Amino acid sequence: MATASIDDWASGMRYAAMQSARVAWYTGHGFAMRRMLKRIAEKHPQAAPSVTPPSKPVPNTARLLRDVGKLMARDFANARAGLYPMPDPEETDLSRLLATSRAFFADVPEVARRRREGASQEVGGKRGTGKRPRYYMQNFHFQSGGWMSEESARLYDMQVEVLFNGAASAMRRQALVPVAEALQGRDQRQLLAADIACGTGRFVADLRGAYPRLPVIALDLSEEYVNETRRHVGRAATLRPMVAKAEALPLPDASLDVASAIYLFHELPPKVRRQVAAEIGRVVKPGGTFILVDSLQPGDMPDYDGLLEVFPQLFHEPYYRGYLAEDLPRLFAPHAMVVEKVETAFFSKIVTFRRSETA
Ligand SMILES: C[S@@+](CC[C@H](N)C(=O)[O-])C[C@H]1O[C@@H](n2cnc3c(N)ncnc32)[C@H](O)[C@@H]1O
């Protein structure tokens, strides 16, 4: 008993130390980035992009950090309850971490320039693989290279963590809770999961950490991001990386036991959102689970509603407003996907659907 509590205490301390360092690292990057952006803006006073002031409340930094703390407490409790392993630092190679940090800051003036000039279509003329639709060929978030460069794949996680004060990984991990519920008591080797729009593979790594023998498809339309997933997750017989469109999944009907799509839906035009929902309904087995993680929508956390208004004005997020108005249960209902649970986790919402057995 005494040993168990010492172990608990030690793992709590380790978790707290690791996450505090993480939050400090990314929040510090955020402060430094905003100072850089301010200095850049002072040099171009005429070109400041206009931002309509929010009509609803916006949380201040203290509130955001408090909410990050609450998320971390929940993350730790989940891991301690055995719903998933205690998280490890994702990057332990200090020189790589510092190189990414340098590259991140070196890229800030370019992002600022695109924002100033409204240059969101720089990658539009770039040749893709022939499979990439026009809506995809944009500099989302004003990022360099859009989704279509190795450099963008290398910087993506740092950019996302800076945006969310180091909480992005913990928000994604909350999707492991419905996965644990779906897989409880089942032989993972006999099942199949897919992370649709896996990006650089952070959630795929979480899944593999929790279920090493579960076959997992890591699918994304960006070859460069899928390559980064391969690098991050490493080789494994059970991992199937795939470059494909979510609106035309190269998977048989009723083939998946579990599917997830994390921060995909707000990046899609309304029509494509519908196609992707239909595809997910097609490939998930009756009784199977689909977990959607994406931005909060208005009313989910009323104190954050103003932030949802500002966010798409600061970053190139052409489909975000449409996503905010999307009725997610209704989007999936025609495809026999029924909402089982809706939760929020800091800036994210997690919607768990079950495919009806009788469809
Ligand atoms: C905001 S990122 C999210 C990545 C990852 N799921 C995460 O948790 O960070 C959006 C991802 O969606 C991918 N994507 C966008 N449209 C897609 C589509 N139609 N089919 C497949 N992937 C798509 C992009 O390539 C990018 O990797």
mmCIF file of N, CA and C in Angstrom, residues 259-352:
data_model
loop_
_atom_site.group_PDB
_atom_site.id
_atom_site.type_symbol
_atom_site.label_atom_id
_atom_site.label_comp_id
_atom_site.label_asym_id
_atom_site.label_seq_id
_atom_site.Cartn_x
_atom_site.Cartn_y
_atom_site.Cartn_z
ATOM 1 N N ALA A 259 -12.684 4.205 -35.932
ATOM 2 C CA ALA A 259 -12.106 5.239 -36.807
ATOM 3 C C ALA A 259 -12.036 6.534 -36.019
ATOM 4 N N SER A 260 -11.055 7.362 -36.369
ATOM 5 C CA SER A 260 -10.966 8.684 -35.735
ATOM 6 C C SER A 260 -10.634 9.709 -36.805
ATOM 7 N N ALA A 261 -11.055 10.932 -36.571
ATOM 8 C CA ALA A 261 -10.683 12.055 -37.451
ATOM 9 C C ALA A 261 -10.473 13.255 -36.523
ATOM 10 N N ILE A 262 -9.233 13.681 -36.441
ATOM 11 C CA ILE A 262 -8.870 14.698 -35.450
ATOM 12 C C ILE A 262 -8.460 15.985 -36.170
ATOM 13 N N TYR A 263 -9.164 17.061 -35.881
ATOM 14 C CA TYR A 263 -8.924 18.379 -36.499
ATOM 15 C C TYR A 263 -8.977 18.323 -38.027
ATOM 16 N N LEU A 264 -9.836 17.483 -38.557
ATOM 17 C CA LEU A 264 -10.044 17.424 -40.014
ATOM 18 C C LEU A 264 -11.259 18.244 -40.428
ATOM 19 N N PHE A 265 -12.375 18.091 -39.706
ATOM 20 C CA PHE A 265 -13.641 18.602 -40.246
ATOM 21 C C PHE A 265 -13.660 20.115 -40.431
ATOM 22 N N HIS A 266 -12.927 20.854 -39.597
ATOM 23 C CA HIS A 266 -12.950 22.317 -39.781
ATOM 24 C C HIS A 266 -12.120 22.746 -40.989
ATOM 25 N N GLU A 267 -11.355 21.804 -41.565
ATOM 26 C CA GLU A 267 -10.529 22.131 -42.746
ATOM 27 C C GLU A 267 -11.254 21.830 -44.048
ATOM 28 N N LEU A 268 -12.496 21.353 -43.971
ATOM 29 C CA LEU A 268 -13.177 20.882 -45.186
ATOM 30 C C LEU A 268 -14.309 21.806 -45.606
ATOM 31 N N PRO A 269 -14.477 22.007 -46.937
ATOM 32 C CA PRO A 269 -15.654 22.733 -47.411
ATOM 33 C C PRO A 269 -16.917 21.935 -47.054
ATOM 34 N N PRO A 270 -18.057 22.632 -46.899
ATOM 35 C CA PRO A 270 -19.282 21.950 -46.435
ATOM 36 C C PRO A 270 -19.635 20.709 -47.253
ATOM 37 N N LYS A 271 -19.501 20.799 -48.576
ATOM 38 C CA LYS A 271 -19.881 19.658 -49.419
ATOM 39 C C LYS A 271 -18.965 18.453 -49.136
ATOM 40 N N VAL A 272 -17.684 18.746 -48.977
ATOM 41 C CA VAL A 272 -16.727 17.658 -48.731
ATOM 42 C C VAL A 272 -16.952 17.063 -47.339
ATOM 43 N N ARG A 273 -17.324 17.924 -46.387
ATOM 44 C CA ARG A 273 -17.639 17.417 -45.040
ATOM 45 C C ARG A 273 -18.710 16.331 -45.132
ATOM 46 N N ARG A 274 -19.697 16.584 -45.985
ATOM 47 C CA ARG A 274 -20.788 15.616 -46.152
ATOM 48 C C ARG A 274 -20.293 14.325 -46.797
ATOM 49 N N GLN A 275 -19.404 14.482 -47.788
ATOM 50 C CA GLN A 275 -18.869 13.281 -48.455
ATOM 51 C C GLN A 275 -18.037 12.453 -47.476
ATOM 52 N N VAL A 276 -17.247 13.153 -46.657
ATOM 53 C CA VAL A 276 -16.393 12.429 -45.704
ATOM 54 C C VAL A 276 -17.268 11.721 -44.662
ATOM 55 N N ALA A 277 -18.314 12.395 -44.199
ATOM 56 C CA ALA A 277 -19.218 11.754 -43.221
ATOM 57 C C ALA A 277 -19.821 10.484 -43.835
ATOM 58 N N ALA A 278 -20.206 10.564 -45.114
ATOM 59 C CA ALA A 278 -20.803 9.395 -45.781
ATOM 60 C C ALA A 278 -19.778 8.266 -45.899
ATOM 61 N N GLU A 279 -18.547 8.629 -46.221
ATOM 62 C CA GLU A 279 -17.500 7.613 -46.352
ATOM 63 C C GLU A 279 -17.227 6.938 -45.007
ATOM 64 N N ILE A 280 -17.214 7.735 -43.954
ATOM 65 C CA ILE A 280 -16.961 7.157 -42.628
ATOM 66 C C ILE A 280 -18.107 6.207 -42.264
ATOM 67 N N GLY A 281 -19.333 6.642 -42.543
ATOM 68 C CA GLY A 281 -20.486 5.771 -42.289
ATOM 69 C C GLY A 281 -20.389 4.481 -43.093
ATOM 70 N N ARG A 282 -19.817 4.560 -44.274
ATOM 71 C CA ARG A 282 -19.698 3.369 -45.131
ATOM 72 C C ARG A 282 -18.651 2.389 -44.593
ATOM 73 N N VAL A 283 -17.504 2.921 -44.134
ATOM 74 C CA VAL A 283 -16.402 2.001 -43.807
ATOM 75 C C VAL A 283 -16.416 1.494 -42.360
ATOM 76 N N VAL A 284 -17.163 2.174 -41.477
ATOM 77 C CA VAL A 284 -17.224 1.691 -40.085
ATOM 78 C C VAL A 284 -18.231 0.538 -40.020
ATOM 79 N N LYS A 285 -17.847 -0.515 -39.297
ATOM 80 C CA LYS A 285 -18.716 -1.692 -39.173
ATOM 81 C C LYS A 285 -19.962 -1.355 -38.360
ATOM 82 N N PRO A 286 -21.067 -2.021 -38.586
ATOM 83 C CA PRO A 286 -22.199 -1.882 -37.661
ATOM 84 C C PRO A 286 -21.709 -2.197 -36.244
ATOM 85 N N GLY A 287 -22.061 -1.337 -35.318
ATOM 86 C CA GLY A 287 -21.576 -1.515 -33.939
ATOM 87 C C GLY A 287 -20.211 -0.878 -33.702
ATOM 88 N N GLY A 288 -19.556 -0.437 -34.789
ATOM 89 C CA GLY A 288 -18.219 0.168 -34.664
ATOM 90 C C GLY A 288 -18.288 1.607 -34.163
ATOM 91 N N THR A 289 -17.131 2.139 -33.845
ATOM 92 C CA THR A 289 -17.047 3.455 -33.192
ATOM 93 C C THR A 289 -16.302 4.441 -34.076
ATOM 94 N N PHE A 290 -16.805 5.653 -34.128
ATOM 95 C CA PHE A 290 -16.076 6.742 -34.806
ATOM 96 C C PHE A 290 -15.929 7.891 -33.820
ATOM 97 N N ILE A 291 -14.711 8.393 -33.718
ATOM 98 C CA ILE A 291 -14.441 9.486 -32.774
ATOM 99 C C ILE A 291 -13.980 10.710 -33.549
ATOM 100 N N LEU A 292 -14.751 11.769 -33.410
ATOM 101 C CA LEU A 292 -14.408 13.029 -34.073
ATOM 102 C C LEU A 292 -13.876 13.987 -33.003
ATOM 103 N N VAL A 293 -12.682 14.492 -33.228
ATOM 104 C CA VAL A 293 -12.136 15.529 -32.335
ATOM 105 C C VAL A 293 -11.934 16.769 -33.190
ATOM 106 N N ASP A 294 -12.472 17.876 -32.730
ATOM 107 C CA ASP A 294 -12.257 19.118 -33.493
ATOM 108 C C ASP A 294 -12.459 20.311 -32.578
ATOM 109 N N SER A 295 -12.466 21.489 -33.177
ATOM 110 C CA SER A 295 -12.612 22.707 -32.379
ATOM 111 C C SER A 295 -13.953 22.709 -31.639
ATOM 112 N N LEU A 296 -13.978 23.408 -30.518
ATOM 113 C CA LEU A 296 -15.254 23.719 -29.872
ATOM 114 C C LEU A 296 -16.154 24.403 -30.879
ATOM 115 N N GLN A 297 -17.445 24.308 -30.676
ATOM 116 C CA GLN A 297 -18.415 25.076 -31.466
ATOM 117 C C GLN A 297 -19.115 26.063 -30.521
ATOM 118 N N PRO A 298 -19.754 27.098 -31.069
ATOM 119 C CA PRO A 298 -20.374 28.093 -30.194
ATOM 120 C C PRO A 298 -21.323 27.431 -29.189
ATOM 121 N N GLY A 299 -21.216 27.893 -27.942
ATOM 122 C CA GLY A 299 -22.091 27.370 -26.901
ATOM 123 C C GLY A 299 -21.499 26.183 -26.149
ATOM 124 N N ASP A 300 -20.485 25.504 -26.726
ATOM 125 C CA ASP A 300 -19.884 24.366 -26.012
ATOM 126 C C ASP A 300 -19.236 24.842 -24.720
ATOM 127 N N MET A 301 -18.521 25.971 -24.829
ATOM 128 C CA MET A 301 -17.884 26.609 -23.660
ATOM 129 C C MET A 301 -18.134 28.097 -23.880
ATOM 130 N N PRO A 302 -19.268 28.620 -23.413
ATOM 131 C CA PRO A 302 -19.644 29.988 -23.778
ATOM 132 C C PRO A 302 -18.537 31.028 -23.549
ATOM 133 N N ASP A 303 -17.677 30.803 -22.547
ATOM 134 C CA ASP A 303 -16.601 31.767 -22.292
ATOM 135 C C ASP A 303 -15.556 31.806 -23.407
ATOM 136 N N TYR A 304 -15.606 30.818 -24.299
ATOM 137 C CA TYR A 304 -14.633 30.757 -25.393
ATOM 138 C C TYR A 304 -15.232 31.241 -26.720
ATOM 139 N N ASP A 305 -16.506 31.600 -26.714
ATOM 140 C CA ASP A 305 -17.185 31.888 -27.983
ATOM 141 C C ASP A 305 -16.505 33.011 -28.779
ATOM 142 N N GLY A 306 -15.989 34.042 -28.068
ATOM 143 C CA GLY A 306 -15.332 35.147 -28.764
ATOM 144 C C GLY A 306 -14.066 34.688 -29.473
ATOM 145 N N LEU A 307 -13.371 33.727 -28.855
ATOM 146 C CA LEU A 307 -12.142 33.192 -29.456
ATOM 147 C C LEU A 307 -12.464 32.492 -30.780
ATOM 148 N N LEU A 308 -13.619 31.835 -30.816
ATOM 149 C CA LEU A 308 -14.022 31.139 -32.049
ATOM 150 C C LEU A 308 -14.292 32.150 -33.166
ATOM 151 N N GLU A 309 -14.694 33.372 -32.779
ATOM 152 C CA GLU A 309 -14.921 34.408 -33.803
ATOM 153 C C GLU A 309 -13.590 34.956 -34.325
ATOM 154 N N VAL A 310 -12.613 35.082 -33.418
ATOM 155 C CA VAL A 310 -11.337 35.713 -33.794
ATOM 156 C C VAL A 310 -10.434 34.756 -34.573
ATOM 157 N N PHE A 311 -10.443 33.492 -34.148
ATOM 158 C CA PHE A 311 -9.509 32.497 -34.679
ATOM 159 C C PHE A 311 -9.410 32.488 -36.219
ATOM 160 N N PRO A 312 -10.546 32.388 -36.936
ATOM 161 C CA PRO A 312 -10.420 32.306 -38.405
ATOM 162 C C PRO A 312 -10.001 33.627 -39.051
ATOM 163 N N GLN A 313 -10.014 34.714 -38.265
ATOM 164 C CA GLN A 313 -9.570 35.990 -38.839
ATOM 165 C C GLN A 313 -8.048 36.121 -38.765
ATOM 166 N N LEU A 314 -7.444 35.425 -37.818
ATOM 167 C CA LEU A 314 -5.994 35.534 -37.643
ATOM 168 C C LEU A 314 -5.241 34.519 -38.500
ATOM 169 N N PHE A 315 -5.875 33.383 -38.741
ATOM 170 C CA PHE A 315 -5.226 32.317 -39.510
ATOM 171 C C PHE A 315 -6.078 32.088 -40.749
ATOM 172 N N HIS A 316 -5.463 31.577 -41.796
ATOM 173 C CA HIS A 316 -6.289 31.285 -42.975
ATOM 174 C C HIS A 316 -7.046 29.992 -42.705
ATOM 175 N N GLU A 317 -8.291 30.137 -42.357
ATOM 176 C CA GLU A 317 -9.160 28.991 -42.028
ATOM 177 C C GLU A 317 -10.456 29.167 -42.814
ATOM 178 N N PRO A 318 -10.417 28.907 -44.130
ATOM 179 C CA PRO A 318 -11.551 29.284 -44.968
ATOM 180 C C PRO A 318 -12.861 28.562 -44.641
ATOM 181 N N TYR A 319 -12.776 27.400 -44.000
ATOM 182 C CA TYR A 319 -13.998 26.616 -43.797
ATOM 183 C C TYR A 319 -14.400 26.532 -42.315
ATOM 184 N N TYR A 320 -13.667 27.262 -41.487
ATOM 185 C CA TYR A 320 -13.876 27.160 -40.040
ATOM 186 C C TYR A 320 -15.250 27.689 -39.629
ATOM 187 N N ARG A 321 -15.651 28.835 -40.212
ATOM 188 C CA ARG A 321 -16.958 29.394 -39.816
ATOM 189 C C ARG A 321 -18.082 28.421 -40.175
ATOM 190 N N GLY A 322 -17.946 27.801 -41.333
ATOM 191 C CA GLY A 322 -18.951 26.804 -41.757
ATOM 192 C C GLY A 322 -18.975 25.631 -40.785
ATOM 193 N N TYR A 323 -17.785 25.226 -40.339
ATOM 194 C CA TYR A 323 -17.715 24.126 -39.366
ATOM 195 C C TYR A 323 -18.407 24.527 -38.065
ATOM 196 N N LEU A 324 -18.206 25.800 -37.639
ATOM 197 C CA LEU A 324 -18.797 26.239 -36.368
ATOM 198 C C LEU A 324 -20.321 26.083 -36.385
ATOM 199 N N ALA A 325 -20.894 26.271 -37.576
ATOM 200 C CA ALA A 325 -22.358 26.212 -37.686
ATOM 201 C C ALA A 325 -22.838 24.786 -37.984
ATOM 202 N N GLU A 326 -21.930 23.863 -38.153
ATOM 203 C CA GLU A 326 -22.312 22.496 -38.561
ATOM 204 C C GLU A 326 -22.948 21.736 -37.396
ATOM 205 N N ASP A 327 -24.085 21.116 -37.682
ATOM 206 C CA ASP A 327 -24.734 20.267 -36.682
ATOM 207 C C ASP A 327 -24.150 18.856 -36.864
ATOM 208 N N LEU A 328 -23.203 18.512 -36.023
ATOM 209 C CA LEU A 328 -22.457 17.267 -36.245
ATOM 210 C C LEU A 328 -23.344 16.016 -36.141
ATOM 211 N N PRO A 329 -24.231 15.931 -35.152
ATOM 212 C CA PRO A 329 -25.098 14.734 -35.129
ATOM 213 C C PRO A 329 -25.912 14.601 -36.417
ATOM 214 N N ARG A 330 -26.411 15.730 -36.938
ATOM 215 C CA ARG A 330 -27.219 15.667 -38.176
ATOM 216 C C ARG A 330 -26.382 15.328 -39.397
ATOM 217 N N LEU A 331 -25.112 15.723 -39.353
ATOM 218 C CA LEU A 331 -24.214 15.437 -40.477
ATOM 219 C C LEU A 331 -24.030 13.926 -40.656
ATOM 220 N N PHE A 332 -23.984 13.230 -39.519
ATOM 221 C CA PHE A 332 -23.701 11.792 -39.576
ATOM 222 C C PHE A 332 -24.962 10.924 -39.529
ATOM 223 N N ALA A 333 -26.077 11.510 -39.097
ATOM 224 C CA ALA A 333 -27.299 10.706 -38.905
ATOM 225 C C ALA A 333 -27.709 9.938 -40.169
ATOM 226 N N PRO A 334 -27.628 10.550 -41.391
ATOM 227 C CA PRO A 334 -28.064 9.785 -42.575
ATOM 228 C C PRO A 334 -27.210 8.539 -42.836
ATOM 229 N N HIS A 335 -26.064 8.434 -42.150
ATOM 230 C CA HIS A 335 -25.156 7.311 -42.404
ATOM 231 C C HIS A 335 -25.159 6.334 -41.223
ATOM 232 N N ALA A 336 -26.255 6.350 -40.494
ATOM 233 C CA ALA A 336 -26.473 5.403 -39.389
ATOM 234 C C ALA A 336 -25.454 5.562 -38.266
ATOM 235 N N MET A 337 -24.895 6.770 -38.161
ATOM 236 C CA MET A 337 -23.935 7.028 -37.078
ATOM 237 C C MET A 337 -24.668 7.818 -35.994
ATOM 238 N N VAL A 338 -24.729 7.218 -34.826
ATOM 239 C CA VAL A 338 -25.526 7.804 -33.745
ATOM 240 C C VAL A 338 -24.585 8.318 -32.653
ATOM 241 N N VAL A 339 -24.857 9.531 -32.186
ATOM 242 C CA VAL A 339 -23.978 10.107 -31.155
ATOM 243 C C VAL A 339 -24.145 9.358 -29.840
ATOM 244 N N GLU A 340 -22.995 8.965 -29.295
ATOM 245 C CA GLU A 340 -23.018 8.253 -28.020
ATOM 246 C C GLU A 340 -22.611 9.165 -26.876
ATOM 247 N N LYS A 341 -21.657 10.069 -27.182
ATOM 248 C CA LYS A 341 -21.122 10.898 -26.096
ATOM 249 C C LYS A 341 -20.508 12.165 -26.694
ATOM 250 N N VAL A 342 -20.679 13.284 -26.008
ATOM 251 C CA VAL A 342 -20.020 14.532 -26.427
ATOM 252 C C VAL A 342 -19.320 15.091 -25.194
ATOM 253 N N GLU A 343 -18.052 15.393 -25.358
ATOM 254 C CA GLU A 343 -17.291 15.974 -24.241
ATOM 255 C C GLU A 343 -16.455 17.127 -24.766
ATOM 256 N N THR A 344 -16.040 18.004 -23.869
ATOM 257 C CA THR A 344 -15.084 19.027 -24.290
ATOM 258 C C THR A 344 -13.764 18.781 -23.566
ATOM 259 N N ALA A 345 -12.686 19.224 -24.203
ATOM 260 C CA ALA A 345 -11.351 19.120 -23.603
ATOM 261 C C ALA A 345 -10.592 20.372 -24.018
ATOM 262 N N PHE A 346 -10.600 21.383 -23.150
ATOM 263 C CA PHE A 346 -9.958 22.678 -23.429
ATOM 264 C C PHE A 346 -10.562 23.251 -24.719
ATOM 265 N N PHE A 347 -9.762 23.397 -25.796
ATOM 266 C CA PHE A 347 -10.296 24.037 -27.003
ATOM 267 C C PHE A 347 -10.977 23.031 -27.945
ATOM 268 N N SER A 348 -11.048 21.757 -27.539
ATOM 269 C CA SER A 348 -11.572 20.711 -28.435
ATOM 270 C C SER A 348 -12.883 20.145 -27.934
ATOM 271 N N LYS A 349 -13.632 19.576 -28.883
ATOM 272 C CA LYS A 349 -14.763 18.746 -28.492
ATOM 273 C C LYS A 349 -14.548 17.356 -29.071
ATOM 274 N N ILE A 350 -15.035 16.382 -28.321
ATOM 275 C CA ILE A 350 -14.848 14.988 -28.732
ATOM 276 C C ILE A 350 -16.237 14.392 -28.849
ATOM 277 N N VAL A 351 -16.574 14.004 -30.062
ATOM 278 C CA VAL A 351 -17.897 13.429 -30.286
ATOM 279 C C VAL A 351 -17.703 11.956 -30.653
ATOM 280 N N THR A 352 -18.311 11.079 -29.862
ATOM 281 C CA THR A 352 -18.196 9.641 -30.141
ATOM 282 C C THR A 352 -19.498 9.163 -30.779
#
